Amino acid sequence: MPFAWDKESYFIRCIRLEKMPEEEKCGIYQIDHEVLFDFDEDTVTPEEIEQCMEFVSENLLTYLDEILHDRDCDSLREASQKAVLRALKEECGFQNYDQLSDKMEIDEEFDKIITVLRPIQEQYSISDDDLEEMLWGMEYSVDW
């Protein structure tokens, strides 16, 4: 059952109700709203939708507690982006996205940037792919 959007309105958050009335066993999942456009609503199966769902939290109470204490995925993503931006400005000397993107095109320079960001990557458990995606997406998601 859908009940909320993520902070960027990209994912639809849902609660799985098949274990009701044991609400502590009803996990929270999310699905990319763009994926839903690919489905034919007359023929889509629950299994097809299930394959696109991503786990978010154990249950609604845990999910709300994570939000309250800034441990939810949106808060952690925002905190990690701020930490990356701060490091890019303070340790790498970048003042805008164009400076960053120019350096990311050069393998040796990109490796230096990644080395600077490695402690943040470890702190927030960011995969290499997610870190690279975050860097390329900073043009749209971060105010320099």
GROMACS .gro file of C-alpha atoms in nm, residues 17-24 26:
model
    9
   17LEU     CA    1   0.036  -0.561   0.443
   18GLU     CA    2   0.034  -0.936   0.383
   19LYS     CA    3   0.144  -1.006   0.743
   20MET     CA    4  -0.129  -0.800   0.905
   21PRO     CA    5  -0.240  -0.782   1.181
   22GLU     CA    6   0.125  -0.828   1.289
   23GLU     CA    7   0.227  -0.477   1.188
   24GLU     CA    8   0.581  -0.520   1.323
   26CYS     CA    9   0.502  -0.538   0.765
   0.00000   0.00000   0.00000
